Amino acid sequence: MPGVDESAVIGIPHPDFGEAVMAVVVPKAGAKLNAEAMIATLKTQIANFKIPKRIEIVADLPRNAMGKVQKNILRQQFAG
């Protein structure tokens, strides 16, 4: 997707379904991203059940010493 540098997809608690899909997105330098516009674009490209229920835009993703994205930290950060 234009303007997206990197992303991570995680499961967050959902009261009815147990878990919901959430995307955490890092924009490219100088790019202005809008979560609602991103969801609208995804609706034209992928199946509805694959579309994240929530998109958060962050400056960077937490990584461990090996450079892997620490999804457990993202889950803790966005669980509420």
Coordinates of C-alpha atoms in Angstrom, one line a residue:
M1 CA 0.0 0.0 0.0
P2 CA 1.4 3.4 -0.9
G3 CA 2.8 5.3 2.1
V4 CA 3.3 2.2 4.3
D5 CA 6.9 1.4 5.3
E6 CA 6.2 -1.6 7.4
S7 CA 3.3 -3.2 9.4
A8 CA 2.5 -5.9 11.9
V9 CA -0.8 -7.7 12.3
I10 CA -1.9 -8.9 15.8
G11 CA -4.9 -10.3 17.6
I12 CA -6.5 -8.1 20.3
P13 CA -9.2 -9.0 22.7
H14 CA -12.8 -8.7 21.4
P15 CA -15.8 -9.1 23.7
D16 CA -17.9 -11.2 21.2
F17 CA -15.4 -13.1 19.1
G18 CA -12.5 -13.6 21.5
E19 CA -10.0 -11.9 19.3
A20 CA -10.1 -9.3 16.5
V21 CA -7.5 -8.5 13.9
M22 CA -5.6 -5.3 14.3
A23 CA -2.9 -3.8 12.1
V24 CA -0.1 -1.6 13.4
V25 CA 1.4 0.5 10.6
V26 CA 4.6 2.5 10.2
P27 CA 4.3 5.2 7.5
K28 CA 7.1 6.1 5.1
A29 CA 9.0 9.3 5.8
G30 CA 6.7 12.2 5.0
A31 CA 3.7 10.1 4.3
K32 CA 0.3 11.0 5.8
L33 CA -1.8 7.9 6.5
N34 CA -5.4 7.8 7.4
A35 CA -6.7 4.6 9.0
E36 CA -10.3 4.9 7.6
A37 CA -8.9 5.5 4.1
M38 CA -6.7 2.4 4.5
I39 CA -9.6 0.3 5.5
A40 CA -11.6 1.6 2.5
T41 CA -8.8 0.7 0.2
L42 CA -8.4 -2.8 1.7
K43 CA -12.1 -3.4 1.2
T44 CA -11.6 -3.2 -2.6
Q45 CA -8.5 -5.5 -2.5
I46 CA -9.1 -8.4 0.0
A47 CA -11.9 -10.4 1.5
N48 CA -13.9 -8.8 4.2
F49 CA -12.9 -11.2 6.9
K50 CA -9.2 -10.4 6.3
I51 CA -9.7 -6.7 6.9
P52 CA -8.3 -5.4 10.2
K53 CA -11.0 -4.2 12.6
R54 CA -8.6 -1.5 13.8
I55 CA -5.5 0.2 12.3
E56 CA -3.0 2.1 14.5
I57 CA -0.3 4.3 13.0
V58 CA 2.9 4.4 14.9
A59 CA 6.4 5.8 14.5
D60 CA 8.2 2.5 14.7
L61 CA 7.6 -1.2 15.7
P62 CA 9.3 -2.6 18.8
R63 CA 12.0 -5.1 17.9
N64 CA 14.2 -7.5 19.8
A65 CA 18.0 -7.8 19.5
M66 CA 17.6 -10.1 16.5
G67 CA 15.4 -7.4 14.7
K68 CA 12.2 -9.4 15.0
V69 CA 9.0 -7.4 15.7
Q70 CA 7.9 -8.0 19.3
K71 CA 4.2 -8.6 18.8
N72 CA 3.7 -9.4 22.5
I73 CA 4.6 -5.8 23.3
L74 CA 2.2 -4.5 20.7
R75 CA -0.6 -6.7 22.1
Q76 CA 0.0 -5.3 25.6
Q77 CA 0.1 -1.7 24.3
F78 CA -3.1 -2.0 22.3
A79 CA -5.1 -4.5 24.4
G80 CA -7.2 -1.7 26.0

